[in-house]
Coordinates of C-alpha atoms and ligand atoms in Angstrom, one line a residue:
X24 CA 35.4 6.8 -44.5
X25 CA 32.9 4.2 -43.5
X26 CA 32.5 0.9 -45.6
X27 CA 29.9 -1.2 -45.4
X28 CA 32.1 -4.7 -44.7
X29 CA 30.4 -8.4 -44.8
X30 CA 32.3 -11.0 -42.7
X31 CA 32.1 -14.6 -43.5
X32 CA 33.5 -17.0 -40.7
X33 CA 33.3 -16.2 -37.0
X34 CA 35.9 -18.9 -35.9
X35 CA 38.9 -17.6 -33.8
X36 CA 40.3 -16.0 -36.3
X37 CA 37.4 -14.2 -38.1
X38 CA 36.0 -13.0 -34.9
X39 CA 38.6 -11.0 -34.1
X40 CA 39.8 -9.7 -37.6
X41 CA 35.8 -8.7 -37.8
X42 CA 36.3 -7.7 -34.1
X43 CA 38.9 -4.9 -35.2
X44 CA 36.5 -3.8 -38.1
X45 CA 33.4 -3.0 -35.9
X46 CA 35.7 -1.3 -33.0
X47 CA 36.6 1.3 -36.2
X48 CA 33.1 2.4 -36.8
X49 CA 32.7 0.6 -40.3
X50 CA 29.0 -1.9 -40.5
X51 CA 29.8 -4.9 -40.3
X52 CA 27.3 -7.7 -41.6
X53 CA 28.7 -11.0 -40.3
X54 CA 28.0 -14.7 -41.1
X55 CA 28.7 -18.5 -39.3
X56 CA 27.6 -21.6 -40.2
X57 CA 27.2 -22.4 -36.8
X58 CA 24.7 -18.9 -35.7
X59 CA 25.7 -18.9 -32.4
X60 CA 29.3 -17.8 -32.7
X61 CA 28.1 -14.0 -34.4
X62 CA 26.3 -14.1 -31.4
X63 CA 29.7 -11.7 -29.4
X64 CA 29.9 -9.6 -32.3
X65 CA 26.0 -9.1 -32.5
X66 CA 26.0 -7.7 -29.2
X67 CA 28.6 -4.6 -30.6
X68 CA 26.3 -3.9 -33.2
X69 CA 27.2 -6.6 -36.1
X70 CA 24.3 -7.1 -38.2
X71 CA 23.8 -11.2 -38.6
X72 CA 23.0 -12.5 -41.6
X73 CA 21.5 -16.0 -42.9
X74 CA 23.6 -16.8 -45.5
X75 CA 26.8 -15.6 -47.1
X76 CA 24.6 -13.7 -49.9
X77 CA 23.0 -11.7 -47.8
X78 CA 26.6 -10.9 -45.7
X79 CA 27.6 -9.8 -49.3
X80 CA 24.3 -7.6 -50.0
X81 CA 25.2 -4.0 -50.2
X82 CA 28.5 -4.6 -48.8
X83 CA 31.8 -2.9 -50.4
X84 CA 34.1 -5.4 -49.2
X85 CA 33.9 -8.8 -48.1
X86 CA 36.2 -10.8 -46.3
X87 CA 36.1 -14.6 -45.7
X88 CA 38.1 -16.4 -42.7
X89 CA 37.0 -20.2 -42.8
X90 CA 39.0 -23.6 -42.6
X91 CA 39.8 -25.0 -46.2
X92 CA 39.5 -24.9 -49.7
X93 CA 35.5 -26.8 -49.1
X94 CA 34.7 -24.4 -46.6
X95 CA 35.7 -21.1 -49.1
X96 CA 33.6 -22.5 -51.9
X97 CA 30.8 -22.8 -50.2
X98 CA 30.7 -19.3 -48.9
X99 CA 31.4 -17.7 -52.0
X100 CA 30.3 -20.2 -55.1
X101 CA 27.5 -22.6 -53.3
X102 CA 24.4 -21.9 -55.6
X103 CA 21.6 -19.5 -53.9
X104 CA 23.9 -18.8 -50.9
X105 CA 27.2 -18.0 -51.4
X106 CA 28.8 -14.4 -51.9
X107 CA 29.8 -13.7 -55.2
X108 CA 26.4 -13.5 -56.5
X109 CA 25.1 -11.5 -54.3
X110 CA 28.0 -8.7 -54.6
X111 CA 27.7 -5.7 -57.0
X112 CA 30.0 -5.5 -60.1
X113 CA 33.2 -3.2 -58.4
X114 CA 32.8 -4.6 -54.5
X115 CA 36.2 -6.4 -53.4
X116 CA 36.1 -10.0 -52.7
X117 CA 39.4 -10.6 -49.5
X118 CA 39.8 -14.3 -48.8
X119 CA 42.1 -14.7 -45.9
X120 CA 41.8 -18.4 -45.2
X121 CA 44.8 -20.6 -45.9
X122 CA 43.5 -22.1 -48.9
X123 CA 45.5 -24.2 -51.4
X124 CA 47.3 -22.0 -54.3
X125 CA 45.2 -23.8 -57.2
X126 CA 41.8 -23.2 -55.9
X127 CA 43.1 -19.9 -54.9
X128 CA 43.9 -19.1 -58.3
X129 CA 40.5 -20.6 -59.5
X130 CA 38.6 -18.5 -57.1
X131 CA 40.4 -15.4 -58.7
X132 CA 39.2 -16.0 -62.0
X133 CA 35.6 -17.0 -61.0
X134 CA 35.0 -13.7 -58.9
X135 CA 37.0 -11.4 -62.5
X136 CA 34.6 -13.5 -64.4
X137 CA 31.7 -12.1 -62.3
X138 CA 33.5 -8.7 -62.5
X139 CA 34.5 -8.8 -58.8
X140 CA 37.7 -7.6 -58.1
X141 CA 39.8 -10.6 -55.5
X142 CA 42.3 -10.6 -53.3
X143 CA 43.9 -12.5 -51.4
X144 CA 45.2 -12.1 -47.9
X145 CA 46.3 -15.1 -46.0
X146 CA 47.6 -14.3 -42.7
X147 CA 50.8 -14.9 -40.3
X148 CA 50.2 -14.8 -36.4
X149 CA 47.7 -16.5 -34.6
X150 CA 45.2 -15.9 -32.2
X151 CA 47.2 -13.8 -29.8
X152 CA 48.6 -11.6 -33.0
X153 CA 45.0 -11.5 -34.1
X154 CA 43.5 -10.0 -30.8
X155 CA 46.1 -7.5 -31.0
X156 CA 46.2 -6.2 -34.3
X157 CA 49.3 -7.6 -34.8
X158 CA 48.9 -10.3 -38.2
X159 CA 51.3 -10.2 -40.8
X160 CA 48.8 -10.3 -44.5
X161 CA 50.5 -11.4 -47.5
X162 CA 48.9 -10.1 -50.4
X163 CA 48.3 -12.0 -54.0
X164 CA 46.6 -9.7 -56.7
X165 CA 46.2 -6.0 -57.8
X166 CA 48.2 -3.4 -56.4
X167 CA 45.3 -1.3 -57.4
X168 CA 42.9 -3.5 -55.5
X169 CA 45.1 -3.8 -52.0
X170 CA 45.4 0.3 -52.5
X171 CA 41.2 -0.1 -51.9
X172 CA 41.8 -2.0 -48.8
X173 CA 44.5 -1.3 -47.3
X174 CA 42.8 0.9 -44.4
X175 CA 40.9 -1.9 -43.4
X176 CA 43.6 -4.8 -43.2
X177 CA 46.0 -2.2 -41.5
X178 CA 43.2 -2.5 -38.5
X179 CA 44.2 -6.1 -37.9
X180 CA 47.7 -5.5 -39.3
X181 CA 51.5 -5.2 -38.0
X182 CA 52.4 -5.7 -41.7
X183 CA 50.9 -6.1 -44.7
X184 CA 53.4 -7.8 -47.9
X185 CA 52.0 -7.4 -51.7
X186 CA 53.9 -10.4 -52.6
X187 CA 52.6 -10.4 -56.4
X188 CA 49.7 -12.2 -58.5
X189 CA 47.0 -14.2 -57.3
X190 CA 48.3 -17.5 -55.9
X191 CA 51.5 -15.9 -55.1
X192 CA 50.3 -14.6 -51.6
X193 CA 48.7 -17.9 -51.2
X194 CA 52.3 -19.6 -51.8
X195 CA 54.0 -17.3 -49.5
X196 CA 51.6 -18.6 -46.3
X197 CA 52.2 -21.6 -47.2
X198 CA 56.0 -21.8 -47.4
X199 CA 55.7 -19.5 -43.6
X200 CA 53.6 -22.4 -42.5
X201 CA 55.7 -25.3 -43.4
X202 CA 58.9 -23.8 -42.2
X203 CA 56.6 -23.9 -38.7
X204 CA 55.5 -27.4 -39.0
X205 CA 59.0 -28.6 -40.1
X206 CA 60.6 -27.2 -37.0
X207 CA 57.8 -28.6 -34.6
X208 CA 58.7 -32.3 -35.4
X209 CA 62.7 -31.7 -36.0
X210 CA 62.2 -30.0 -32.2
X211 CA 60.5 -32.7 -30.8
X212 CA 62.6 -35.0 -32.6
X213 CA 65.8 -33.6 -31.3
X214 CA 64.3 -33.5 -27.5
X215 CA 63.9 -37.0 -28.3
X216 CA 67.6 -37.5 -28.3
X217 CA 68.6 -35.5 -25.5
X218 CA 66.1 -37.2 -23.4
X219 CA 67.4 -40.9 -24.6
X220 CA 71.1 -39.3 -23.3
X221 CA 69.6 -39.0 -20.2
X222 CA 69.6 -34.4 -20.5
X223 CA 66.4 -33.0 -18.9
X224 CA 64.3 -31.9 -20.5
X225 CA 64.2 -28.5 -18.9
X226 CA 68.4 -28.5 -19.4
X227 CA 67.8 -29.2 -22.9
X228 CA 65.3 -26.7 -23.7
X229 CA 67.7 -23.9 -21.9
X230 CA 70.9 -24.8 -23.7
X231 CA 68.6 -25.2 -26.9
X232 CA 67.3 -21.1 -26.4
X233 CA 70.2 -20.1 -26.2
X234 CA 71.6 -21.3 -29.7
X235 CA 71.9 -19.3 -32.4
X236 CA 69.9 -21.8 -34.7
X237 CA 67.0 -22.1 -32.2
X238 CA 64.1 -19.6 -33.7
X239 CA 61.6 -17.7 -32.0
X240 CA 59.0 -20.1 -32.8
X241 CA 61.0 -22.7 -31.7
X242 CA 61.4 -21.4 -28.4
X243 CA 58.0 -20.9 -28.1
X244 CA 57.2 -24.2 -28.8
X245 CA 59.5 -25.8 -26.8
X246 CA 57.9 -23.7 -23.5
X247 CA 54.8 -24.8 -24.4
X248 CA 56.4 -28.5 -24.2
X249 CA 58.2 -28.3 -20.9
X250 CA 55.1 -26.8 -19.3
X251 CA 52.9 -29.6 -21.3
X252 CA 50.4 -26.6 -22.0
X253 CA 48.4 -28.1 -25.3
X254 CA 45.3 -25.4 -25.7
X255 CA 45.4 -24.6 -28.9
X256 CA 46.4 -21.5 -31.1
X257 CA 46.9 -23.2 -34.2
X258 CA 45.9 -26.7 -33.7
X259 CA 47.4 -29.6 -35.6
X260 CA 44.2 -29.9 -37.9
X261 CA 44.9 -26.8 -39.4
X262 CA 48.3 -27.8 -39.9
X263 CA 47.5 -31.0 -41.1
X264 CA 45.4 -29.1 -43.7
X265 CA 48.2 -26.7 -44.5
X266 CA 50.4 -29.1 -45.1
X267 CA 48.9 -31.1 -47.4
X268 CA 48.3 -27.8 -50.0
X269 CA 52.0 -27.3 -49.3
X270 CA 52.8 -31.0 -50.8
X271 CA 49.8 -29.8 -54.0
X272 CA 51.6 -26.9 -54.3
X273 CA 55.5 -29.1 -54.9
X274 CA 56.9 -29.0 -58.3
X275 CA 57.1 -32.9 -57.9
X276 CA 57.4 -35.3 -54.9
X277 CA 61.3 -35.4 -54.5
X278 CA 61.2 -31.4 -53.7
X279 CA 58.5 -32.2 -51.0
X280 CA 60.1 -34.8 -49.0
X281 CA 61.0 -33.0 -45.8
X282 CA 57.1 -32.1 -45.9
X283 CA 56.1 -35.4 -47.1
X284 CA 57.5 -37.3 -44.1
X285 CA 56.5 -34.1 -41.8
X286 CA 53.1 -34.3 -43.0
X287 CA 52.9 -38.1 -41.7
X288 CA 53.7 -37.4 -38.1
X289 CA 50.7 -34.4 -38.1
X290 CA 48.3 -37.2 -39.8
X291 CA 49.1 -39.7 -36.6
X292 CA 48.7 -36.9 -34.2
X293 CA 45.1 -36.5 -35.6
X294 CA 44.5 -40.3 -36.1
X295 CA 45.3 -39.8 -32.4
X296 CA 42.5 -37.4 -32.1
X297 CA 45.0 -34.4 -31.2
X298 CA 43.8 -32.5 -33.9
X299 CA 42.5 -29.7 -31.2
X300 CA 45.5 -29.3 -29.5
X301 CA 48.4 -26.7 -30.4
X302 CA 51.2 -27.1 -32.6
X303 CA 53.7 -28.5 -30.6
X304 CA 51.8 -31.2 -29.2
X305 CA 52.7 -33.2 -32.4
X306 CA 55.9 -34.0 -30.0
X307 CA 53.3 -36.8 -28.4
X308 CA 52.9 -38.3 -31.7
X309 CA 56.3 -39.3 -31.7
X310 CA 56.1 -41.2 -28.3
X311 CA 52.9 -43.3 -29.2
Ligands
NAP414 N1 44.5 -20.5 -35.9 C1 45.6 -20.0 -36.4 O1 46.6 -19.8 -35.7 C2 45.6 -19.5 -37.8 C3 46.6 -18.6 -38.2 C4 46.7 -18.1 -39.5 C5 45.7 -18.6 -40.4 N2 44.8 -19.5 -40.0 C6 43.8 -19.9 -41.0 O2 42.6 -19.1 -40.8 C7 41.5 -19.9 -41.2 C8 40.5 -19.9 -40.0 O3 41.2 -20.5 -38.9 P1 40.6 -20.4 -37.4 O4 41.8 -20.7 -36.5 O5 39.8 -19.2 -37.3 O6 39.7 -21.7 -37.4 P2 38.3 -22.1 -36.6 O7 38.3 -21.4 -35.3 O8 38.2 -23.5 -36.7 O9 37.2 -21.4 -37.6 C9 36.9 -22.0 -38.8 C10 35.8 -21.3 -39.4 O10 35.4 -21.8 -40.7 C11 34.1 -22.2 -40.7 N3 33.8 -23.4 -41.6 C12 34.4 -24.6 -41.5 N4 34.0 -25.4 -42.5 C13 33.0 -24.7 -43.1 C14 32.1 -25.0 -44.2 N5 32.2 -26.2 -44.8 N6 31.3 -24.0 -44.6 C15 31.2 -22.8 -44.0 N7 32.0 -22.5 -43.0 C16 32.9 -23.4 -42.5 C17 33.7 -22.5 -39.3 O11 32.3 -22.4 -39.0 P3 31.7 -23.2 -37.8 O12 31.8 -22.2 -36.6 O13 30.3 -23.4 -38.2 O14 32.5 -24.4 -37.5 C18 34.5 -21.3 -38.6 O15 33.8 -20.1 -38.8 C19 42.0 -21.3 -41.6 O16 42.2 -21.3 -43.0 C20 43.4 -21.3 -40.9 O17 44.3 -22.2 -41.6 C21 44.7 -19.9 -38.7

């Protein structure tokens, strides 16, 4: 069945999540802040809009991908602009930004206020996962509600999780993320110590692969280290960002200490003005 779908966010996330929904034959009404980057989609047939409103207009679903917790209020609460208004009583509101869980949560009972039915749908993967179809979505809200979507998340999907009530989805991307950002400085931090033993680095990261305790993302971050290779896929800003609703989100400060002192190495990698550069590249903020 075809939906009418507005997109808010074309950053490298959005675009290709929005990507997936135009290949499908569904309209797709996007919006950026910055105009030029609907620009790719336009030329498949996206209709571009002005403002998040008019995204919304006549649109069944719509979806927002953007940075923070700012970023979503704007697109769906700023007066005379953002979404919410603008969407008919019934249409599904899908916010798939990592967000913190509170404003989450307020979001929620803003758009049932409005009598908008929310969900939302952070997402595990990055860009490569996103390109393929291949995200992980884990859902807070109705089951009702996800039933309605479903179709269109699977086109972006390898999974999609109904983890519970609203906030609970939100929770769930954050614990994923700071289980990544954790590992990122205890790698570097342990390549740190092989290196002062005088272990190559290349030596360590073999003998490291091959351990049981050594996780896929680890590995992956500890190529990207040996080979230096910084472009991002999730860049330390995001982290950064992430990790700071993960310490809001702590039932009190003595639970989020591993975070607390993780979140201090990501905050000197972008003092350092790293915040563009993948994940792993924290590593240099242990040198400087
Ligand atoms: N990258 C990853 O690996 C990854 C993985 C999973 C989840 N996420 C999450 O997905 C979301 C998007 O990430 P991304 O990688 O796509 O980031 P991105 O490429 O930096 O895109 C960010 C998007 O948010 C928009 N934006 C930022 N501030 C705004 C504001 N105040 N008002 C309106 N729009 C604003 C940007 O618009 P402009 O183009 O005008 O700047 C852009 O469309 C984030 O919440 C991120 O944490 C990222």
């Amino acid at each position: 069945m075809m939906t009418t779908v507005g997109f808010l966010g074309m950053g490298a996330m959005g675009s290709r999540i929005a990507g997936h929904i135009l290949e499908s034959g569904h309209r797709l009404r996007i919006w950026n802040r910055t105009a030029s980057r609907c620009e790719a989609l336009a030329a498949r047939g996206a209709i571009v809009c002005n403002s998040p409103a008019l995204a919304a207009t006549g649109a069944d679903i719509v979806i927002s991908m953007v940075t923070d917790d700012d970023a979503s209020k704007q697109v769906w609460m700023a007066p005379d602009f953002g979404a919410l208004d603008a969407m008919a009583p019934g249409g599904i509101a899908v916010e798939s930004s990592t967000l913190s869980i509170g404003w989450c949560k307020q979001l929620s009972e803003q758009a049932k206020a409005q009598g908008i039915d929310f969900l939302e749908a952070p997402v595990a993967g990055s860009r490569p996962q996103a390109e393929a179809g291949q995200l992980h979505y884990l859902i807070g809200g109705d089951a009702q509600v996800l039933e309605k979507v479903h179709a269109l998340l699977t086109l972006s999907a390898a999974g999609i999780h109904h983890i519970g009530a609203h906030g609970q989805g939100m929770a769930m991307k954050l614990a994923v993320n700071a289980l990544l950002a954790t590992q990122a400085v205890a790698l570097a931090e342990v390549l740190m110590l092989l290196a002062n033993e005088g272990i190559a680095r290349d030596r360590s990261v073999e003998v490291l692969g091959a351990m049981p305790v050594t996780s896929a993302a680890s590995k992956a971050m500890m190529a990207g280290l040996l080979a230096e290779a910084y472009a991002p896929l999730f860049p330390i800003a995001l982290v950064a960002k992430d990790l700071g609703y993960v310490l809001n989100g702590m039932p009190n400060a003595r639970v989020g200490q591993v975070c607390a002192a993780t979140a201090t190495v990501y905050e000197h990698a972008l003092a350092k003005g790293w915040g563009n550069e993948n994940i792993h590249a924290v590593a240099k903020a242990l040198l400087d």
